[in-house]
Tab-separated table of C-alpha atoms in Angstrom:
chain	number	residue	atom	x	y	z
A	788	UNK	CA	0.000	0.000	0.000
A	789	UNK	CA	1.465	3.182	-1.233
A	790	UNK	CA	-0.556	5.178	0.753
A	791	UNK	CA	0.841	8.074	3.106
A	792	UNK	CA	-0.738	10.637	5.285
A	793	UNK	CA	-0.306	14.205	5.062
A	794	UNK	CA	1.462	14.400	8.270
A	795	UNK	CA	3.836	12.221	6.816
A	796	UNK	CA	4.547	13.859	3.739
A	797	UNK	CA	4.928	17.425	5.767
A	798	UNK	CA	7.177	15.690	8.098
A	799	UNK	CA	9.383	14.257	4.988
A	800	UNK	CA	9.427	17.049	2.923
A	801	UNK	CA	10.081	19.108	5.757
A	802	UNK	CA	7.197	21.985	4.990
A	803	UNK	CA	5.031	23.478	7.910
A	804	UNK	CA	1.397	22.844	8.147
A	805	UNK	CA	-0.631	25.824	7.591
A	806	UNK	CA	-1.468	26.108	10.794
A	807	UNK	CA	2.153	26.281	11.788
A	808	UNK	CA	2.697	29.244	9.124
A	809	UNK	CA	-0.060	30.877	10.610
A	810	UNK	CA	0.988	30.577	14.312
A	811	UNK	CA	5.000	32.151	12.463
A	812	UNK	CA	2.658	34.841	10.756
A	813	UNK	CA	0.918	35.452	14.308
A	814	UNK	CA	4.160	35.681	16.169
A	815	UNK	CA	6.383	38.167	13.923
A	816	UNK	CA	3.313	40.445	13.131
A	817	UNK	CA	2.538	40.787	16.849
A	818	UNK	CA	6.413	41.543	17.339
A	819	UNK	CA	6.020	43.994	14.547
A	820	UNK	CA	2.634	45.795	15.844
A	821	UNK	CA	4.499	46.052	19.389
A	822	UNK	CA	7.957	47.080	18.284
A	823	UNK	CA	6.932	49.595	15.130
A	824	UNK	CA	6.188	52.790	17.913
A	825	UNK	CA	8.986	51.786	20.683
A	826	UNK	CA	10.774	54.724	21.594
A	827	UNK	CA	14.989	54.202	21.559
A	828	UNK	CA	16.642	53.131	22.831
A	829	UNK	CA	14.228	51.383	25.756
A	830	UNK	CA	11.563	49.284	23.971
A	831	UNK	CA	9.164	51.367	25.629
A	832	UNK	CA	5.345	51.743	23.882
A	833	UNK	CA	2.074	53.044	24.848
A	834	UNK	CA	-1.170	51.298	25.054
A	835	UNK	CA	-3.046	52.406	22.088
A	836	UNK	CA	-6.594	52.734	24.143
A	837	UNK	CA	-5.405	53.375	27.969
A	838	UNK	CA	-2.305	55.019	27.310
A	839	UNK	CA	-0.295	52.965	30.279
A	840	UNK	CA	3.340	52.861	29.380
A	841	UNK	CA	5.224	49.423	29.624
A	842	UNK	CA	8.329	47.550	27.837
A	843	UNK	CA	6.959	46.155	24.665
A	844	UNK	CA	7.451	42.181	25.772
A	845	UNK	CA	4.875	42.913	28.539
A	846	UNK	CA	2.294	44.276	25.624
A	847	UNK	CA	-0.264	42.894	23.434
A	848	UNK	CA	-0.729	43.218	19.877
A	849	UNK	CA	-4.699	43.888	20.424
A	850	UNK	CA	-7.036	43.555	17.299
A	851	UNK	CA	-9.631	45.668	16.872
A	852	UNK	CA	-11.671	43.225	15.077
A	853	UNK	CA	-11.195	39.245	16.035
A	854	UNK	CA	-8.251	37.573	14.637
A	855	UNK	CA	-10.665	34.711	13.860
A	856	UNK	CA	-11.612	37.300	10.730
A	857	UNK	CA	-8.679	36.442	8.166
A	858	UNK	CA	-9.449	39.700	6.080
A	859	UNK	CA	-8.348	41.961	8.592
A	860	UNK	CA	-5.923	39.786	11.421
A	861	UNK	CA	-3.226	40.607	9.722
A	862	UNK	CA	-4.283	44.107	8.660
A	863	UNK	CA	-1.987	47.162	10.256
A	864	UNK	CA	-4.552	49.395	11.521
A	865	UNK	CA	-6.563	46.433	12.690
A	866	UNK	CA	-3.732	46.228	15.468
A	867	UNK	CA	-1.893	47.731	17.996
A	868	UNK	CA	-0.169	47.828	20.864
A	869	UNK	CA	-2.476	46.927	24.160
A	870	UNK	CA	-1.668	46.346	27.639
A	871	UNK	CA	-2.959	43.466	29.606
A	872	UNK	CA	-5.645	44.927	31.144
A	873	UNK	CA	-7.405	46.594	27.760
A	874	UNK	CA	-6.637	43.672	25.964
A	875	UNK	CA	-7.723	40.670	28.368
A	876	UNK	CA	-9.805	42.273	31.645
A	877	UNK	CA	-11.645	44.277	28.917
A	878	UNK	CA	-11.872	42.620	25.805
A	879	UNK	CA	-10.114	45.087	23.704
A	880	UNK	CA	-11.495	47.824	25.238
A	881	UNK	CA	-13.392	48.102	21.714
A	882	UNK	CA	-15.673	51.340	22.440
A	883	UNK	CA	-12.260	53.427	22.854
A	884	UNK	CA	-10.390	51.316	19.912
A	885	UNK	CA	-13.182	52.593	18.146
A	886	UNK	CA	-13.299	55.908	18.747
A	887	UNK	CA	-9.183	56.647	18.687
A	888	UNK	CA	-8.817	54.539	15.525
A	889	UNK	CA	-11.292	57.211	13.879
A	890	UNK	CA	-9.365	60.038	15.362
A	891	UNK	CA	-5.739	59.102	14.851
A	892	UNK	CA	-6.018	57.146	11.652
A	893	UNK	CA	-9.166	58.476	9.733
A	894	UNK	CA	-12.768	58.910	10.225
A	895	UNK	CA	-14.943	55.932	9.275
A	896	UNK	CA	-11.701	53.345	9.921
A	897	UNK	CA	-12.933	51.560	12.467
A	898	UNK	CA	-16.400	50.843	10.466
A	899	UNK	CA	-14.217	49.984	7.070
A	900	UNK	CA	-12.175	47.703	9.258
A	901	UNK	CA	-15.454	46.465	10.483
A	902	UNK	CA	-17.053	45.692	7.038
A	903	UNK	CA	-13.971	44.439	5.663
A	904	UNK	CA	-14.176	41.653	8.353
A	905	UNK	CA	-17.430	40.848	8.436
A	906	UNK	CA	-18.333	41.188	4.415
A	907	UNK	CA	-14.847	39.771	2.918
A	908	UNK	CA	-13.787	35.592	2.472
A	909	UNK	CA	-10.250	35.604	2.143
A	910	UNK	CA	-8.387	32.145	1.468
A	911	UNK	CA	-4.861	32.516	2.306
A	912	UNK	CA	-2.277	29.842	0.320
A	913	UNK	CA	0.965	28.457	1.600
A	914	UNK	CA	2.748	31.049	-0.744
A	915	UNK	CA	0.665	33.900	1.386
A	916	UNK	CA	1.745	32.931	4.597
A	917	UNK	CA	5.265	32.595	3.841
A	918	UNK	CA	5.695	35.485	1.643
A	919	UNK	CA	3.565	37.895	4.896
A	920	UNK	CA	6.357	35.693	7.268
A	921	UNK	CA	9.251	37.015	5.233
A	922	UNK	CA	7.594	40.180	5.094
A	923	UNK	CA	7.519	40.798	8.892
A	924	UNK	CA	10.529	39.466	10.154
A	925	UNK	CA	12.324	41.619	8.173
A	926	UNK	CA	10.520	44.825	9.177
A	927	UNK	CA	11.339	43.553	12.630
A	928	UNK	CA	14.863	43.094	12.150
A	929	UNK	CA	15.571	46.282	10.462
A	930	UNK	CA	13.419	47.942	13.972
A	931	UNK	CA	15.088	45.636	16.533
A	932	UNK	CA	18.899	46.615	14.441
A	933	UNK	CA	17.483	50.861	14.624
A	934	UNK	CA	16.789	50.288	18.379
A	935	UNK	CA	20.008	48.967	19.793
């Protein structure tokens, strides 16, 4: 029986489940959303909706709109830097994500952001993740190399 699995093929071939790529994606864009505002040459960042100041290893990347929404979990004005309590205690702290995204990005961002979840099916290929991987560690390279 020539038959094999797909976990056996990934594990021979050596390629990443999607789920793994997406987990890589998560982890450099969340280093990216917390890192792109640190002030030099301390790592230091503000919380987007309270305005607490912390290092940015002890902040969240918060998302405005659920990550479980593939159009926009990735998306750069979807995210930014939270701290704990916004992000976690009160779920996002969404009224005053609202509100500030409107004000400090552009008016009518937070409902664009909201439609582009809720009305948009995106199907992301291998090819997508990898490429948005490459993307992001890089941009977090060239930050992490500008704040030392």
């Amino acid at each position: 029986n020539n038959y094999k699995t797909k976990s056996y093929y990934l594990y021979y071939w050596n390629v990443k489940s999607i789920s793994k790529l997406k987990k890589e994606l998560d982890k450099w864009f969340s280093l990216f959303i917390r890192l792109r505002h640190a002030s030099k040459p301390d790592g230091i960042v503000i919380c987007y909706t309270c305005n607490k100041t912390a290092h940015y290893k002890k902040m969240h990347a918060g998302h405005f709109m659920s990550r479980r929404h593939l159009a926009t979990r990735w998306h750069e004005d979807n995210v930014q830097v939270q701290c704990y309590r916004c992000n976690i205690h009160l779920s996002g702290n969404i009224y005053a994500y609202s509100k500030l995204l409107d004000l400090r990005i552009e008016e009518g961002t937070a409902e664009n952001l909201n439609l582009l979840a809720t009305k948009t099916t995106i199907k992301f290929m291998r090819c997508d993740y990898e490429e948005l991987i490459k993307k992001y560690k890089e941009k977090v390279n060239v930050i992490k190399a500008d704040l030392s």
